[in-house]
PDB file of C-alpha atoms in Angstrom:
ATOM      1  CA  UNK A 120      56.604 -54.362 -26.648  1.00 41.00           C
ATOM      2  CA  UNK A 121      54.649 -54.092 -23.348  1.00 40.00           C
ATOM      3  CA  UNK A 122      51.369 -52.384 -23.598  1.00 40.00           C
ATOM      4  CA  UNK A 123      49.962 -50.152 -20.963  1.00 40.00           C
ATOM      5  CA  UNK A 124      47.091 -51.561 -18.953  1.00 37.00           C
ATOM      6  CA  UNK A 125      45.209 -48.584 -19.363  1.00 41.00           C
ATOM      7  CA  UNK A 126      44.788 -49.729 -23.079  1.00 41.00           C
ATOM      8  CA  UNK A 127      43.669 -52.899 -22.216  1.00 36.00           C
ATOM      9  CA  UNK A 128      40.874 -51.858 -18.896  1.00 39.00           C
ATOM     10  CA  UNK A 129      39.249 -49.761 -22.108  1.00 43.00           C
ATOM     11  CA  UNK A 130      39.107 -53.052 -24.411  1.00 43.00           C
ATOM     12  CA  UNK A 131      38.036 -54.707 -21.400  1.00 41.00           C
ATOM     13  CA  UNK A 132      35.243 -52.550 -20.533  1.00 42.00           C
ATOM     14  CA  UNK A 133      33.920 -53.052 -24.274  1.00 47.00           C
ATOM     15  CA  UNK A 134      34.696 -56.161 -24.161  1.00 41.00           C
ATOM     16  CA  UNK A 135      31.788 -56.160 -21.553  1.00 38.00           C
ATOM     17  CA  UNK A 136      29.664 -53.768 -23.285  1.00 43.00           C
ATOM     18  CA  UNK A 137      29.431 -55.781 -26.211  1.00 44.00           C
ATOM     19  CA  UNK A 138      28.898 -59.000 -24.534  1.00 41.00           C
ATOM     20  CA  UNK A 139      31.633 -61.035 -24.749  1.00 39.00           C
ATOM     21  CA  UNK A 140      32.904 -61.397 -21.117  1.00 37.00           C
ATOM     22  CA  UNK A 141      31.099 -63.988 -19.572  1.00 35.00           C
ATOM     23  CA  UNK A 142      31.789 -67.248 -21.298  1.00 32.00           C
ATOM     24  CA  UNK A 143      34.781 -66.885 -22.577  1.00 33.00           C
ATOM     25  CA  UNK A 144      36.684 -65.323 -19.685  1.00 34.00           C
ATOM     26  CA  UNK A 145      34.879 -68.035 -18.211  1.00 36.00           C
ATOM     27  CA  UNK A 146      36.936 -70.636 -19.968  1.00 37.00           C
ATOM     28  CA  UNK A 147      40.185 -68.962 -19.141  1.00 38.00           C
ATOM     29  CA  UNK A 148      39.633 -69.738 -15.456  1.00 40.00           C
ATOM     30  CA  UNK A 149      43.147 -70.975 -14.780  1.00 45.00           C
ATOM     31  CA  UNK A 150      44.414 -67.277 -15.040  1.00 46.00           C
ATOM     32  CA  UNK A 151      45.193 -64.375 -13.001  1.00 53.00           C
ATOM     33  CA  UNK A 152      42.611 -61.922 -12.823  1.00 54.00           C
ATOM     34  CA  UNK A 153      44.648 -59.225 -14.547  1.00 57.00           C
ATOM     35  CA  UNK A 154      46.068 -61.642 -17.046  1.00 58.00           C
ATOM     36  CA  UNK A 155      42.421 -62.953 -18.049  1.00 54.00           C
ATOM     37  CA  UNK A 156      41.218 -59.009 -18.639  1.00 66.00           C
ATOM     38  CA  UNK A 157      44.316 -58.484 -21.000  1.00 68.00           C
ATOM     39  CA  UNK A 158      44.293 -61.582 -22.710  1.00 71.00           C
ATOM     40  CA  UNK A 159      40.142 -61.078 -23.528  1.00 71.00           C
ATOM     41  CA  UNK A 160      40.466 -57.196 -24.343  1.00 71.00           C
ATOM     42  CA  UNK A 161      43.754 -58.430 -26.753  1.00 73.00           C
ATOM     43  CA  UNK A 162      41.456 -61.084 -28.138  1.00 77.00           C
ATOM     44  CA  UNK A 163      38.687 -58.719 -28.600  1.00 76.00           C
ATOM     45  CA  UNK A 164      40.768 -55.554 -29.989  1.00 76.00           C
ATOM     46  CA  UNK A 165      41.921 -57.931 -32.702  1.00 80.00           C
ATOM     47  CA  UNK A 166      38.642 -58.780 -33.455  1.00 87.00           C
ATOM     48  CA  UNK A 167      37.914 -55.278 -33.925  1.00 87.00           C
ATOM     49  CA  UNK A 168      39.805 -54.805 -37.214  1.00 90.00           C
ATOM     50  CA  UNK A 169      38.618 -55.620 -40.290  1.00 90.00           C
ATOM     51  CA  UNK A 170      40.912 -58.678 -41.959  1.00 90.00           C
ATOM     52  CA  UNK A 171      43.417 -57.280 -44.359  1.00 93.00           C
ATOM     53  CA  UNK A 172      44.821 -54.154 -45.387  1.00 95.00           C
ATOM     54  CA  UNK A 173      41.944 -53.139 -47.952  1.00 95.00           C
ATOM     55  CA  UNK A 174      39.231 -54.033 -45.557  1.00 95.00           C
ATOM     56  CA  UNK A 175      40.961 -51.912 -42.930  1.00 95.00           C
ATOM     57  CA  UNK A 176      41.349 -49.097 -44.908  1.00 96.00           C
ATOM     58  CA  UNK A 177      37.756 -49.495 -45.460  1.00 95.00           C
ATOM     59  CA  UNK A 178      37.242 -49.658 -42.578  1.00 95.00           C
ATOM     60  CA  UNK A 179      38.860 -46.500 -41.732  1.00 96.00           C
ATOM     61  CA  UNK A 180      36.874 -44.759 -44.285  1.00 96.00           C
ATOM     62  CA  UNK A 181      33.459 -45.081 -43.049  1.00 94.00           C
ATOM     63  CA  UNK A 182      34.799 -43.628 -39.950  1.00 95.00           C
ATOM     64  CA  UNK A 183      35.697 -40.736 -41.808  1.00 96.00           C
ATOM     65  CA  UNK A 184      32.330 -40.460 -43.373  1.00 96.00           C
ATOM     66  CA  UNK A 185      30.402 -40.953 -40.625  1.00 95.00           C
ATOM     67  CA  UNK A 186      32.767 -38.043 -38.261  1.00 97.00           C
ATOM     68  CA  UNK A 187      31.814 -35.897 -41.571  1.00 97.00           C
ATOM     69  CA  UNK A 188      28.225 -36.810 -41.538  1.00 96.00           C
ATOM     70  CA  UNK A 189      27.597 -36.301 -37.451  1.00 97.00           C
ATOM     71  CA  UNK A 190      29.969 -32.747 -37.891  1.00 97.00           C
ATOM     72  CA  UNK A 191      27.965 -31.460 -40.335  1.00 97.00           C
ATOM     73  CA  UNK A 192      25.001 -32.574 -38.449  1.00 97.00           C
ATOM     74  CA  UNK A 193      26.495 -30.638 -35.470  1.00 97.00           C
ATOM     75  CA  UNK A 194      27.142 -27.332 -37.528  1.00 97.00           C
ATOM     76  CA  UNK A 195      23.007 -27.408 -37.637  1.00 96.00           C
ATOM     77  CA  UNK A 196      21.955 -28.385 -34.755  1.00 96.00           C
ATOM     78  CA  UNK A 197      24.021 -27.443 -31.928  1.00 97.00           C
ATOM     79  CA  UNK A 198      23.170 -24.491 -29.701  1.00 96.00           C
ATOM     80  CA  UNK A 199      26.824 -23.991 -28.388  1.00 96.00           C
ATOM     81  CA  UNK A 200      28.862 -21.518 -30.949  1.00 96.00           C
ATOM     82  CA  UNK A 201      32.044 -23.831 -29.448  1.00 97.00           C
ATOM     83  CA  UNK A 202      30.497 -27.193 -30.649  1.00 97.00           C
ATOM     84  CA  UNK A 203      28.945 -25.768 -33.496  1.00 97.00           C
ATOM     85  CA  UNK A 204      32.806 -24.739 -34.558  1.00 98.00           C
ATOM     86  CA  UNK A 205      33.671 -27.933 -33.450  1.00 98.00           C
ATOM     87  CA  UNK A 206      31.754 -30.082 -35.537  1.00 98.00           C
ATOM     88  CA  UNK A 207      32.791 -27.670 -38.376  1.00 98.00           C
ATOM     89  CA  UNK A 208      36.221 -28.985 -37.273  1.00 97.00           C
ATOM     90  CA  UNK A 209      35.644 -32.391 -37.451  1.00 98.00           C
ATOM     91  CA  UNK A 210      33.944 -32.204 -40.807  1.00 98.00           C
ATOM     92  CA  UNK A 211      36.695 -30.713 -42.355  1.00 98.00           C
ATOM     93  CA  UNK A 212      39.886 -32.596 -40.636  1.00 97.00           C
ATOM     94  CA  UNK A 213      38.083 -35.985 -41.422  1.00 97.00           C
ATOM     95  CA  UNK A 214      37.287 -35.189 -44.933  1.00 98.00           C
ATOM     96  CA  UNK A 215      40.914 -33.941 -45.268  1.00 97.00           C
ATOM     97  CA  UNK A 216      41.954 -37.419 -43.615  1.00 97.00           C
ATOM     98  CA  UNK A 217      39.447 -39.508 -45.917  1.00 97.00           C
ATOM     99  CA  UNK A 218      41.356 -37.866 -48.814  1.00 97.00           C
ATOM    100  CA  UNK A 219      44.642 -39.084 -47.571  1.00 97.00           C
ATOM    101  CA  UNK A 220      43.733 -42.266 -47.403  1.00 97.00           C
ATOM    102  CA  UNK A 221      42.559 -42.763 -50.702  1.00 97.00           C
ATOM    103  CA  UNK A 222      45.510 -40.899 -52.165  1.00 97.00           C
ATOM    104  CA  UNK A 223      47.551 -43.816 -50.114  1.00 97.00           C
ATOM    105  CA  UNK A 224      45.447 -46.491 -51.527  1.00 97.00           C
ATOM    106  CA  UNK A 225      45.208 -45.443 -54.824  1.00 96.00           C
ATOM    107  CA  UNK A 226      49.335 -45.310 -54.421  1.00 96.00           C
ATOM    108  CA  UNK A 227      49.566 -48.730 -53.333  1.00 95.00           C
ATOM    109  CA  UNK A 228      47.004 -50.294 -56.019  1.00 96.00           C
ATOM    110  CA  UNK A 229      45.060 -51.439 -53.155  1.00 95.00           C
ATOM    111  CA  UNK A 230      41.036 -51.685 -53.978  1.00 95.00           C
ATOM    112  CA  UNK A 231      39.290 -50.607 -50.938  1.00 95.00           C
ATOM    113  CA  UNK A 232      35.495 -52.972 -50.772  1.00 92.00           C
ATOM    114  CA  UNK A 233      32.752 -50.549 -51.667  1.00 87.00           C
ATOM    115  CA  UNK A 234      31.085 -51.894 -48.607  1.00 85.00           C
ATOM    116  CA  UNK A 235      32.915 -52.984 -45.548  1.00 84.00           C
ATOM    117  CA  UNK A 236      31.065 -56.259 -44.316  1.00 86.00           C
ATOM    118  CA  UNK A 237      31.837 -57.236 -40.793  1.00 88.00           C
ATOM    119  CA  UNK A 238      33.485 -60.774 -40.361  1.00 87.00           C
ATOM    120  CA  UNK A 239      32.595 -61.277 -36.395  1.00 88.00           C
ATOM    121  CA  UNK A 240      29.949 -60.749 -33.807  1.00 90.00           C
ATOM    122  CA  UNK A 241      32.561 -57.707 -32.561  1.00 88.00           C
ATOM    123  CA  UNK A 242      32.716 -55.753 -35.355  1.00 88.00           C
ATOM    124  CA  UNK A 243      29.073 -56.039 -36.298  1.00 91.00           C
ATOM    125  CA  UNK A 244      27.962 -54.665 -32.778  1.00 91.00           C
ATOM    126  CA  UNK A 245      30.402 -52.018 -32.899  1.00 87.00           C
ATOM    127  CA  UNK A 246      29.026 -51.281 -36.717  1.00 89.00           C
ATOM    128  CA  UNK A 247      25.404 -51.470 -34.720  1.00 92.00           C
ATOM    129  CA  UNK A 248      26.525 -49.429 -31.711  1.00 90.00           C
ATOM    130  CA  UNK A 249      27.501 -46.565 -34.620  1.00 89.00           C
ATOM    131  CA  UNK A 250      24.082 -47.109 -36.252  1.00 91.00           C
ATOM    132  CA  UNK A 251      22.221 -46.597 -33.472  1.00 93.00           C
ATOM    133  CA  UNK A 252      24.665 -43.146 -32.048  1.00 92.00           C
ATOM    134  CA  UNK A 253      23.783 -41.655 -35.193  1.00 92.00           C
ATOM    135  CA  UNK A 254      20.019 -42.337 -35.017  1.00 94.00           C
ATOM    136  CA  UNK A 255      19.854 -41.018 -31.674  1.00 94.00           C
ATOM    137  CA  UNK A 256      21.663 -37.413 -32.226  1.00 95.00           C
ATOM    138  CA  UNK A 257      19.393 -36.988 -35.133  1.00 94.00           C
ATOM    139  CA  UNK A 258      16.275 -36.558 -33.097  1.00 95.00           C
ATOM    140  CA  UNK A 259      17.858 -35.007 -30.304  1.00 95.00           C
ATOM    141  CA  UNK A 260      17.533 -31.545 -29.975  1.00 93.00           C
ATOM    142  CA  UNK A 261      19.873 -28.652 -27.985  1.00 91.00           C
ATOM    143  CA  UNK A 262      20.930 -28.316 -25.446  1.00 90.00           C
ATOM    144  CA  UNK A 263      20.877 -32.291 -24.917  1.00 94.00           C
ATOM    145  CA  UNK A 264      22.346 -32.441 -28.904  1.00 96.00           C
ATOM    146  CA  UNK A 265      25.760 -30.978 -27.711  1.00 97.00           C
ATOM    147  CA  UNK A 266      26.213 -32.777 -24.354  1.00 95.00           C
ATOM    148  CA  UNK A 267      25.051 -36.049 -26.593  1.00 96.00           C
ATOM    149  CA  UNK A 268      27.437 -35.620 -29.538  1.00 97.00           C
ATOM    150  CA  UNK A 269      30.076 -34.631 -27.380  1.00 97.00           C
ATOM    151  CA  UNK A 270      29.834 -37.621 -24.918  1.00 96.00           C
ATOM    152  CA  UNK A 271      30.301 -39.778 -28.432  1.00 96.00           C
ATOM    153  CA  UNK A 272      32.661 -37.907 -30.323  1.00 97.00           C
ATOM    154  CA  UNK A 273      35.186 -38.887 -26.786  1.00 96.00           C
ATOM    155  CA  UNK A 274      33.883 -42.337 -27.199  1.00 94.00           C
ATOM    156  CA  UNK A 275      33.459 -42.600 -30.932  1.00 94.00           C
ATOM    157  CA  UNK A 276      37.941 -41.401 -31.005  1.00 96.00           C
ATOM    158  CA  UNK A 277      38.858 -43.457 -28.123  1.00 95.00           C
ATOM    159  CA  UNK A 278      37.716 -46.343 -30.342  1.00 93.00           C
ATOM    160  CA  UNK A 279      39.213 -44.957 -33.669  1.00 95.00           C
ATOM    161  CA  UNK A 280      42.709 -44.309 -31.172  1.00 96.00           C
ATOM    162  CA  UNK A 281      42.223 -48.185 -30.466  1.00 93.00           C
ATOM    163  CA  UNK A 282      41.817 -49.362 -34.256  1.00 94.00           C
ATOM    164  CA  UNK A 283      44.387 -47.435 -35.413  1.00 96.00           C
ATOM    165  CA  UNK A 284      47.179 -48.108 -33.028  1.00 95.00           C
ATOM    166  CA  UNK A 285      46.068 -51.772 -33.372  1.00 94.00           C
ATOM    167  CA  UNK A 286      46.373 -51.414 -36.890  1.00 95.00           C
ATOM    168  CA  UNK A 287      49.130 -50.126 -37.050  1.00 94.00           C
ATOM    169  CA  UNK A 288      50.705 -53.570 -35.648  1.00 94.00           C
ATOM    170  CA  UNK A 289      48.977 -55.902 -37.196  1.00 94.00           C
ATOM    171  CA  UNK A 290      49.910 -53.785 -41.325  1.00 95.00           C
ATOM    172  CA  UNK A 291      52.999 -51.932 -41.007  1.00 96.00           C
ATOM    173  CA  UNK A 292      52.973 -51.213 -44.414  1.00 96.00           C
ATOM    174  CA  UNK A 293      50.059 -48.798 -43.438  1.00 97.00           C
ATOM    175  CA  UNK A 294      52.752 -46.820 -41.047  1.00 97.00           C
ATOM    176  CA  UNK A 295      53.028 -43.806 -43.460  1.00 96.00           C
ATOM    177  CA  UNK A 296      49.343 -43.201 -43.154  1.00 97.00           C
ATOM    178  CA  UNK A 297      48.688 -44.440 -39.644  1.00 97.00           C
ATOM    179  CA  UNK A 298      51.398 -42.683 -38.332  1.00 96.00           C
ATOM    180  CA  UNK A 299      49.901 -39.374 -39.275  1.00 95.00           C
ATOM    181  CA  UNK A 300      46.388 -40.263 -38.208  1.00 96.00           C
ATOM    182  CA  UNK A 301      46.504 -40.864 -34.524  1.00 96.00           C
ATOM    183  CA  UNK A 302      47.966 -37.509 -33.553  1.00 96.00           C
ATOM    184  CA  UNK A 303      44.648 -35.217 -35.165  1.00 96.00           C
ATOM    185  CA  UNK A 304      42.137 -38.326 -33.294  1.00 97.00           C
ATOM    186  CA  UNK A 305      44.128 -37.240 -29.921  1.00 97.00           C
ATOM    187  CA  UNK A 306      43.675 -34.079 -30.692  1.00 97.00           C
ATOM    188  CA  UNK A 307      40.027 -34.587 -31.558  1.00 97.00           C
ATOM    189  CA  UNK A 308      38.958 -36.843 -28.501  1.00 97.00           C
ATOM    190  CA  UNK A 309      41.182 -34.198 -26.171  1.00 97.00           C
ATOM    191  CA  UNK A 310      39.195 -31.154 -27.346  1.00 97.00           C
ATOM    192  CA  UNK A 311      35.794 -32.947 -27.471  1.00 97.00           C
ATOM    193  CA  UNK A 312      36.633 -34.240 -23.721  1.00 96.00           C
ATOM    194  CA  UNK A 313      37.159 -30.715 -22.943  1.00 96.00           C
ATOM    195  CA  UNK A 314      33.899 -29.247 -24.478  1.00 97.00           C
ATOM    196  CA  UNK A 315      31.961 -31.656 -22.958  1.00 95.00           C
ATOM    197  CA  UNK A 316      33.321 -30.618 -19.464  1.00 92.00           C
ATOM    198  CA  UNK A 317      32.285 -27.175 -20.082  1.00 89.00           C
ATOM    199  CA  UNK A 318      28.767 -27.462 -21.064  1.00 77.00           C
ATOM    200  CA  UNK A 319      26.748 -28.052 -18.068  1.00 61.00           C
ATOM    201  CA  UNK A 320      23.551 -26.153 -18.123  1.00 55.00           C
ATOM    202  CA  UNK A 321      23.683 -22.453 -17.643  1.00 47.00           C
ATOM    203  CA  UNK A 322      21.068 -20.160 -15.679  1.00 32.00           C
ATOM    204  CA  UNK A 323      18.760 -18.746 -18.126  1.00 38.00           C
ATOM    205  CA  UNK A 324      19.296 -15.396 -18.915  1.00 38.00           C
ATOM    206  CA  UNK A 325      16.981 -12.943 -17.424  1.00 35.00           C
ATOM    207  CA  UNK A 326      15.703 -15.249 -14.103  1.00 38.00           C
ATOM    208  CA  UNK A 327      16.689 -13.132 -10.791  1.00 42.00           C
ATOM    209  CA  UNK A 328      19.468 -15.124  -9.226  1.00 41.00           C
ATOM    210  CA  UNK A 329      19.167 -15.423  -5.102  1.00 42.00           C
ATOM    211  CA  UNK A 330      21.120 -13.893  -2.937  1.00 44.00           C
ATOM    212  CA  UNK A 331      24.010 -15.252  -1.199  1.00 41.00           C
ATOM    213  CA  UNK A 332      23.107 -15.776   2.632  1.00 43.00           C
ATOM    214  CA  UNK A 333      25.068 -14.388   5.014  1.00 45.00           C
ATOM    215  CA  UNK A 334      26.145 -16.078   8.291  1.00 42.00           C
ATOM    216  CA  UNK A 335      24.083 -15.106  11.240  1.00 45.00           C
ATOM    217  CA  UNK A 336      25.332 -12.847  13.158  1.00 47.00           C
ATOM    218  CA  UNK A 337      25.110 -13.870  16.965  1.00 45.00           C
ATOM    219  CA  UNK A 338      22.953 -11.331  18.974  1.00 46.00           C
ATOM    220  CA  UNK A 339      24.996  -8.080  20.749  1.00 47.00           C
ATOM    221  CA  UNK A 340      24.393  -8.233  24.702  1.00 45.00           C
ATOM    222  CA  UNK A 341      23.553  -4.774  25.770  1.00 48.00           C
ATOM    223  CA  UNK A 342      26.871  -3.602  27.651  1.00 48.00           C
ATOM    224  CA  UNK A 343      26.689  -3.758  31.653  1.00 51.00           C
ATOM    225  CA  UNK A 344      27.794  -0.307  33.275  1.00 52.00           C
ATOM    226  CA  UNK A 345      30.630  -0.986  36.296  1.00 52.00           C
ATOM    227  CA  UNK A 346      29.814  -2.492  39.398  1.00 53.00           C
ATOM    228  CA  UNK A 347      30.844   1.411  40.747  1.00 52.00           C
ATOM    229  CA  UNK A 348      27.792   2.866  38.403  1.00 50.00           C
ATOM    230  CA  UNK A 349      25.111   0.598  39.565  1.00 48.00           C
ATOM    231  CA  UNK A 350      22.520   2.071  41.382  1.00 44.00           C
TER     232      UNK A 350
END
């Protein structure tokens, strides 16, 4: 099945961010330059998933907990009513989700790891990218908080988007669940895209606004009389 190169300039880009470009795209020197960005952002979104069903369920999970965590977080500290609903949102459709997935492990008699450990350098800087997100929305305060948590909850489900529809290929026995997962994260990273577009600093209530200007007006000449009238 082809894949869209839109899917694979994201991987690419954190690819980048997490510092993986350089040598190893360097090694692949014999390629096309679109070819070598797929073929690294591939490499790298398979890297991304935790190995074996279990660990990617896990996996999974402490996304959930940590979307519940920052939403709650949200409901308290936001100054927008919107992204204060928002988070609200997100609390309760990932604790809803988090729930499902259990119930689908528990099914299945698979035992989830109590603690995910990370297997690569790429999934332990994405665990520290997540680490140090949540550090920084705890001490910020509104209005930055909502622009902040907004800006990451796009980022934070373009990534979960990634992992699932990756992992959805590489354990098709997780296809009941999966299946049912990516359309709320779309829905999530749509709605959080739109918030963020919409909070741009107001004017403070109560400060006088200036006036529009108006064009100048070019000045009148005072009207000649007739060349019969002159005196």
């Amino acid at each position: 099945m082809k894949r869209s190169w839109g899917r694979w300039a994201v991987l690419g880009s954190m690819a980048m961010a997490l510092g993986l470009g350089g040598p190893v795209m360097a090694q692949h020197a014999p390629h096309k330059t679109g070819e070598l960005k797929a073929d690294e952002a591939h490499r790298v979104s398979v890297m991304m998933l935790a190995d074996g069903a279990p660990a990617f369920l896990a996996q999974l999970r402490g996304i959930n907990e940590s979307e519940i965590a920052l939403g709650e977080l949200t409901v308290q500290k936001a100054a927008s009513p919107a992204v204060k609903q928002f988070g609200e949102h997100m609390a309760s459709d990932h604790r809803t989700a988090n729930q499902q997935l259990l119930d689908f492990a528990k099914q299945r008699n698979l035992q989830l790891p109590v603690r995910l450990q990370p297997t690569n350098g790429v999934q332990t800087r994405l665990m520290d990218a997540t680490a140090a997100s949540k550090a920084k929305l705890a001490v910020l305060e509104p209005p930055l908080y909502d622009q902040a948590y907004l800006a990451s909850q796009v980022a934070n489900h373009d990534e979960a988007i990634q992992l699932v529809t990756l992992g959805r290929q590489q354990y098709p026995e997780l296809a009941p669940l999966l299946d049912g997962l990516l359309p709320k994260l779309r829905e999530h990273r749509d709605r959080a895209y739109q918030l963020l577009g919409q909070s741009q600093p107001q004017a403070q209530a109560g400060q006088p606004q200036p006036a529009p200007q108006q064009p100048a007006q070019p000045a009148q000449r005072q009207a000649r009389p007739p060349a019969g009238e002159r005196r």
